[in-house]
N, CA, C and O atoms as CSV, one atom per row, in Angstrom:
chain,resi,resn,atom,element,x,y,z
A,1,MET,N,N,-10.074,40.175,-34.946
A,1,MET,CA,C,-10.633,39.236,-35.429
A,1,MET,C,C,-10.349,38.115,-34.405
A,1,MET,O,O,-11.392,37.666,-33.928
A,2,LEU,N,N,-9.281,37.575,-33.964
A,2,LEU,CA,C,-9.075,36.422,-33.510
A,2,LEU,C,C,-10.070,35.973,-32.284
A,2,LEU,O,O,-10.549,34.839,-32.288
A,3,VAL,N,N,-10.204,36.403,-31.802
A,3,VAL,CA,C,-11.164,37.000,-30.579
A,3,VAL,C,C,-12.571,36.779,-30.261
A,3,VAL,O,O,-13.215,36.600,-29.228
A,4,GLY,N,N,-12.974,36.898,-32.255
A,4,GLY,CA,C,-14.136,37.450,-32.679
A,4,GLY,C,C,-14.986,38.586,-32.430
A,4,GLY,O,O,-16.212,38.603,-32.325
A,5,ASP,N,N,-14.040,39.667,-32.338
A,5,ASP,CA,C,-14.590,41.315,-32.020
A,5,ASP,C,C,-13.525,42.166,-32.418
A,5,ASP,O,O,-12.418,41.900,-31.948
A,6,GLY,N,N,-13.626,43.102,-33.163
A,6,GLY,CA,C,-13.107,43.730,-33.498
A,6,GLY,C,C,-12.411,44.648,-33.343
A,6,GLY,O,O,-11.597,45.129,-34.131
A,7,ASN,N,N,-12.810,45.116,-31.800
A,7,ASN,CA,C,-12.843,45.865,-30.977
A,7,ASN,C,C,-13.121,45.498,-29.546
A,7,ASN,O,O,-13.745,44.477,-29.257
A,8,GLY,N,N,-12.631,46.378,-28.614
A,8,GLY,CA,C,-13.230,46.349,-27.104
A,8,GLY,C,C,-11.727,45.679,-26.773
A,8,GLY,O,O,-10.663,45.747,-27.389
A,9,PRO,N,N,-12.121,44.982,-25.495
A,9,PRO,CA,C,-10.957,45.203,-24.380
A,9,PRO,C,C,-10.516,43.546,-24.731
A,9,PRO,O,O,-10.141,43.265,-23.593
A,10,ALA,N,N,-10.424,42.990,-25.074
A,10,ALA,CA,C,-10.157,41.461,-25.562
A,10,ALA,C,C,-9.535,41.946,-26.916
A,10,ALA,O,O,-8.362,41.593,-27.035
A,11,PHE,N,N,-10.086,42.740,-28.067
A,11,PHE,CA,C,-9.006,42.833,-28.884
A,11,PHE,C,C,-7.778,44.130,-28.720
A,11,PHE,O,O,-7.214,44.436,-29.770
A,12,TYR,N,N,-7.507,44.620,-27.890
A,12,TYR,CA,C,-6.424,45.551,-27.607
A,12,TYR,C,C,-5.578,45.047,-26.790
A,12,TYR,O,O,-4.505,45.615,-26.586
A,13,ARG,N,N,-5.992,43.626,-26.040
A,13,ARG,CA,C,-5.321,43.054,-24.928
A,13,ARG,C,C,-4.200,41.607,-25.861
A,13,ARG,O,O,-3.101,41.174,-25.514
A,14,MET,N,N,-5.272,41.116,-27.367
A,14,MET,CA,C,-4.659,40.793,-27.954
A,14,MET,C,C,-3.310,41.271,-29.116
A,14,MET,O,O,-2.290,40.780,-29.601
A,15,PHE,N,N,-3.983,42.357,-29.149
A,15,PHE,CA,C,-2.943,43.666,-30.137
A,15,PHE,C,C,-2.024,44.147,-29.274
A,15,PHE,O,O,-1.005,44.633,-29.765
A,16,ASN,N,N,-2.167,44.120,-27.946
A,16,ASN,CA,C,-0.933,44.674,-27.622
A,16,ASN,C,C,-0.025,42.945,-27.484
A,16,ASN,O,O,1.204,43.001,-27.435
A,17,GLY,N,N,-0.535,41.877,-27.443
A,17,GLY,CA,C,0.467,40.771,-27.507
A,17,GLY,C,C,1.040,40.763,-29.081
A,17,GLY,O,O,2.212,40.863,-29.443
A,18,VAL,N,N,0.200,40.658,-29.650
A,18,VAL,CA,C,0.957,40.711,-31.068
A,18,VAL,C,C,2.365,42.259,-30.987
A,18,VAL,O,O,3.465,42.055,-31.500
A,19,ILE,N,N,2.184,43.065,-30.588
A,19,ILE,CA,C,2.881,44.179,-30.568
A,19,ILE,C,C,3.931,43.384,-30.178
A,19,ILE,O,O,4.686,42.998,-31.070
A,20,LEU,N,N,4.251,42.896,-28.507
A,20,LEU,CA,C,5.248,42.516,-28.403
A,20,LEU,C,C,5.486,40.863,-28.791
A,20,LEU,O,O,6.183,40.136,-28.083
A,21,VAL,N,N,5.153,40.635,-29.389
A,21,VAL,CA,C,5.613,38.690,-29.925
A,21,VAL,C,C,6.913,39.633,-30.861
A,21,VAL,O,O,8.084,39.683,-30.486
A,22,PHE,N,N,6.407,40.279,-32.041
A,22,PHE,CA,C,6.302,40.742,-33.163
A,22,PHE,C,C,8.000,41.877,-33.212
A,22,PHE,O,O,8.953,42.103,-33.959
A,23,THR,N,N,7.392,42.318,-31.705
A,23,THR,CA,C,8.657,43.163,-31.845
A,23,THR,C,C,9.890,42.286,-30.905
A,23,THR,O,O,11.002,42.369,-31.426
A,24,ALA,N,N,9.858,41.754,-30.060
A,24,ALA,CA,C,11.000,40.634,-29.760
A,24,ALA,C,C,10.901,39.867,-30.864
A,24,ALA,O,O,11.692,40.546,-31.519
A,25,LEU,N,N,10.534,38.877,-31.732
A,25,LEU,CA,C,10.772,38.216,-32.877
A,25,LEU,C,C,11.725,38.943,-33.891
A,25,LEU,O,O,12.659,38.299,-34.367
A,26,GLY,N,N,11.528,40.287,-34.254
A,26,GLY,CA,C,12.242,41.292,-34.743
A,26,GLY,C,C,13.885,41.612,-34.555
A,26,GLY,O,O,14.927,41.510,-35.202
A,27,LEU,N,N,13.325,42.157,-32.977
A,27,LEU,CA,C,14.959,42.117,-32.405
A,27,LEU,C,C,15.824,41.047,-32.273
A,27,LEU,O,O,17.043,41.059,-32.438
A,28,TRP,N,N,14.821,39.744,-31.839
A,28,TRP,CA,C,15.655,38.529,-31.902
A,28,TRP,C,C,16.594,38.014,-32.983
A,28,TRP,O,O,17.705,37.501,-32.852
A,29,LEU,N,N,15.604,38.373,-34.524
A,29,LEU,CA,C,16.472,37.922,-35.584
A,29,LEU,C,C,17.788,38.847,-36.068
A,29,LEU,O,O,18.915,38.564,-36.473
A,30,ILE,N,N,16.867,40.433,-35.751
A,30,ILE,CA,C,18.029,41.603,-35.699
A,30,ILE,C,C,19.582,41.311,-35.398
A,30,ILE,O,O,20.655,41.406,-35.993
A,31,ASN,N,N,19.024,40.836,-33.942
A,31,ASN,CA,C,20.211,41.020,-32.493
A,31,ASN,C,C,20.902,39.790,-33.373
A,31,ASN,O,O,21.718,40.454,-34.012
A,32,THR,N,N,21.038,38.809,-33.685
A,32,THR,CA,C,21.342,36.964,-33.781
A,32,THR,C,C,22.238,36.958,-34.863
A,32,THR,O,O,22.984,35.980,-34.897
A,33,ARG,N,N,22.415,38.163,-36.151
A,33,ARG,CA,C,23.042,37.932,-36.991
A,33,ARG,C,C,23.951,38.837,-37.201
A,33,ARG,O,O,23.772,40.053,-37.273
A,34,LYS,N,N,25.200,38.096,-37.329
A,34,LYS,CA,C,26.583,37.961,-37.281
A,34,LYS,C,C,26.947,39.473,-38.644
A,34,LYS,O,O,27.778,40.358,-38.443
A,35,VAL,N,N,26.236,39.382,-39.675
A,35,VAL,CA,C,26.251,39.711,-41.406
A,35,VAL,C,C,25.258,40.382,-41.207
A,35,VAL,O,O,24.428,39.485,-41.056
A,36,ILE,N,N,24.585,41.540,-41.065
A,36,ILE,CA,C,23.654,42.351,-41.970
A,36,ILE,C,C,24.399,42.886,-43.407
A,36,ILE,O,O,25.556,43.098,-43.769
A,37,TRP,N,N,23.302,42.958,-43.891
A,37,TRP,CA,C,23.591,44.158,-45.715
A,37,TRP,C,C,25.135,43.416,-45.863
A,37,TRP,O,O,26.016,44.266,-45.991
A,38,GLN,N,N,25.623,42.043,-45.869
A,38,GLN,CA,C,26.221,41.871,-46.465
A,38,GLN,C,C,27.586,42.175,-46.126
A,38,GLN,O,O,28.450,42.180,-47.003
A,39,ARG,N,N,27.828,42.408,-45.018
A,39,ARG,CA,C,29.338,43.230,-44.512
A,39,ARG,C,C,29.362,42.612,-42.952
A,39,ARG,O,O,28.432,42.052,-42.371
A,40,GLN,N,N,30.763,42.895,-42.435
A,40,GLN,CA,C,30.484,42.343,-40.876
A,40,GLN,C,C,30.442,43.514,-39.818
A,40,GLN,O,O,30.864,44.583,-40.259
A,41,LEU,N,N,30.176,43.516,-39.006
A,41,LEU,CA,C,30.078,44.415,-37.930
A,41,LEU,C,C,31.193,44.760,-37.845
A,41,LEU,O,O,32.096,43.960,-38.090
A,42,GLY,N,N,31.531,46.450,-37.356
A,42,GLY,CA,C,32.709,47.045,-36.621
A,42,GLY,C,C,31.785,47.726,-35.332
A,42,GLY,O,O,30.555,47.706,-35.280
A,43,VAL,N,N,32.351,48.098,-34.702
A,43,VAL,CA,C,32.177,48.651,-32.860
A,43,VAL,C,C,31.398,49.641,-33.151
A,43,VAL,O,O,31.063,50.204,-32.109
A,44,GLN,N,N,30.726,50.361,-34.529
A,44,GLN,CA,C,30.006,51.581,-34.108
A,44,GLN,C,C,29.296,50.757,-35.044
A,44,GLN,O,O,28.793,51.562,-35.828
A,45,ASP,N,N,29.001,49.684,-35.368
A,45,ASP,CA,C,27.797,48.666,-35.952
A,45,ASP,C,C,26.927,48.224,-34.511
A,45,ASP,O,O,25.719,48.211,-34.272
A,46,HIS,N,N,27.910,47.939,-33.834
A,46,HIS,CA,C,27.706,47.083,-32.316
A,46,HIS,C,C,26.243,48.061,-31.662
A,46,HIS,O,O,25.065,47.777,-31.445
A,47,GLY,N,N,27.027,49.222,-31.524
A,47,GLY,CA,C,26.437,50.621,-30.775
A,47,GLY,C,C,25.357,50.683,-31.503
A,47,GLY,O,O,24.282,50.449,-30.950
A,48,ALA,N,N,25.394,51.002,-32.863
A,48,ALA,CA,C,24.026,51.519,-33.132
A,48,ALA,C,C,23.192,50.508,-33.329
A,48,ALA,O,O,22.024,50.896,-33.334
A,49,ARG,N,N,23.332,49.247,-33.512
A,49,ARG,CA,C,22.168,48.269,-33.675
A,49,ARG,C,C,22.131,48.027,-31.867
A,49,ARG,O,O,21.360,47.089,-32.074
A,50,ILE,N,N,22.235,48.032,-30.716
A,50,ILE,CA,C,21.698,48.449,-29.413
A,50,ILE,C,C,20.903,49.306,-29.267
A,50,ILE,O,O,19.786,49.059,-28.811
A,51,ARG,N,N,21.407,50.907,-29.732
A,51,ARG,CA,C,20.211,52.016,-29.825
A,51,ARG,C,C,19.127,51.526,-30.505
A,51,ARG,O,O,18.028,51.636,-29.963
A,52,PHE,N,N,19.241,50.819,-31.968
A,52,PHE,CA,C,18.548,51.093,-32.168
A,52,PHE,C,C,16.825,49.519,-31.817
A,52,PHE,O,O,15.598,49.560,-31.906
A,53,SER,N,N,17.944,48.362,-31.410
A,53,SER,CA,C,16.715,48.157,-30.229
A,53,SER,C,C,16.979,48.505,-29.110
A,53,SER,O,O,17.242,47.618,-28.298
A,54,LEU,N,N,16.996,49.749,-28.733
A,54,LEU,CA,C,16.348,50.265,-26.864
A,54,LEU,C,C,15.289,51.225,-27.832
A,54,LEU,O,O,14.170,51.432,-27.362
A,55,LEU,N,N,15.627,51.811,-29.173
A,55,LEU,CA,C,14.329,52.195,-29.494
A,55,LEU,C,C,12.917,52.051,-30.007
A,55,LEU,O,O,11.963,52.822,-29.909
A,56,ALA,N,N,13.037,50.753,-30.632
A,56,ALA,CA,C,11.932,49.771,-31.228
A,56,ALA,C,C,11.020,48.782,-29.799
A,56,ALA,O,O,9.907,48.327,-29.536
A,57,ALA,N,N,12.271,48.879,-29.276
A,57,ALA,CA,C,11.675,48.317,-27.732
A,57,ALA,C,C,10.923,49.397,-27.022
A,57,ALA,O,O,9.825,49.111,-26.544
A,58,SER,N,N,11.398,50.601,-26.904
A,58,SER,CA,C,10.694,51.571,-26.341
A,58,SER,C,C,9.523,51.997,-26.677
A,58,SER,O,O,8.629,52.243,-25.867
A,59,ALA,N,N,9.390,52.184,-28.570
A,59,ALA,CA,C,8.220,52.615,-29.232
A,59,ALA,C,C,7.084,51.872,-29.145
A,59,ALA,O,O,5.909,52.238,-29.183
A,60,SER,N,N,7.711,50.439,-28.984
A,60,SER,CA,C,6.728,49.249,-28.564
A,60,SER,C,C,6.038,49.324,-26.838
A,60,SER,O,O,4.900,49.113,-26.418
A,61,ALA,N,N,6.930,49.601,-26.358
A,61,ALA,CA,C,6.743,49.693,-25.192
A,61,ALA,C,C,5.625,50.812,-24.868
A,61,ALA,O,O,4.771,50.690,-23.989
A,62,LEU,N,N,5.744,51.702,-25.557
A,62,LEU,CA,C,5.276,53.502,-25.345
A,62,LEU,C,C,3.540,52.758,-26.214
A,62,LEU,O,O,2.512,53.319,-25.834
A,63,LEU,N,N,3.415,51.890,-27.003
A,63,LEU,CA,C,2.036,52.087,-27.729
A,63,LEU,C,C,1.027,50.765,-26.896
A,63,LEU,O,O,-0.203,50.766,-26.876
A,64,VAL,N,N,1.932,49.697,-26.251
A,64,VAL,CA,C,1.182,48.746,-25.411
A,64,VAL,C,C,0.251,50.388,-24.210
A,64,VAL,O,O,-0.895,50.839,-24.184
A,65,VAL,N,N,1.533,50.733,-23.454
A,65,VAL,CA,C,1.114,51.305,-22.763
A,65,VAL,C,C,-0.026,52.381,-22.872
A,65,VAL,O,O,-0.761,52.506,-21.893
A,66,ALA,N,N,-0.158,52.871,-23.561
A,66,ALA,CA,C,-1.200,53.892,-24.580
A,66,ALA,C,C,-2.402,53.284,-24.568
A,66,ALA,O,O,-3.478,53.819,-24.298
A,67,GLN,N,N,-2.147,51.809,-24.956
A,67,GLN,CA,C,-3.299,50.895,-25.251
A,67,GLN,C,C,-4.149,50.335,-24.488
A,67,GLN,O,O,-5.239,49.800,-24.693
A,68,LEU,N,N,-3.089,50.650,-22.945
A,68,LEU,CA,C,-3.750,50.111,-21.924
A,68,LEU,C,C,-5.432,50.339,-21.557
A,68,LEU,O,O,-6.491,49.726,-21.692
A,69,PRO,N,N,-5.020,51.410,-21.102
A,69,PRO,CA,C,-7.080,51.918,-21.011
A,69,PRO,C,C,-7.709,51.578,-21.891
A,69,PRO,O,O,-8.915,51.656,-21.658
A,70,LEU,N,N,-7.415,51.161,-23.000
A,70,LEU,CA,C,-8.794,50.383,-24.119
A,70,LEU,C,C,-8.662,49.203,-23.885
A,70,LEU,O,O,-9.535,48.456,-24.328
A,71,ALA,N,N,-7.681,48.697,-23.213
A,71,ALA,CA,C,-7.855,47.469,-23.126
A,71,ALA,C,C,-8.276,46.709,-21.634
A,71,ALA,O,O,-8.177,45.536,-21.274
A,72,GLY,N,N,-8.727,47.792,-21.028
A,72,GLY,CA,C,-9.694,47.085,-19.726
A,72,GLY,C,C,-8.812,47.095,-18.520
A,72,GLY,O,O,-9.045,46.263,-17.642
A,73,PHE,N,N,-7.803,47.959,-18.370
A,73,PHE,CA,C,-6.186,47.896,-17.129
A,73,PHE,C,C,-6.639,49.050,-16.882
A,73,PHE,O,O,-6.076,49.772,-16.060
């Protein structure tokens, strides 16, 4: 909508940018907090946080790659 069109290559390029920015912002917020859910992190929690970050980044990357043909690439 920001580019004046609700579909087409420009929309998908913008949408891919939004996906990447929000994923990066969300992962940054999650990974910079020393205390999550009102408790200290243990060794297992650190590993789970890394696995979650990899899963979230992979899902976002797959979504962006799947939309590349629609974005005109």
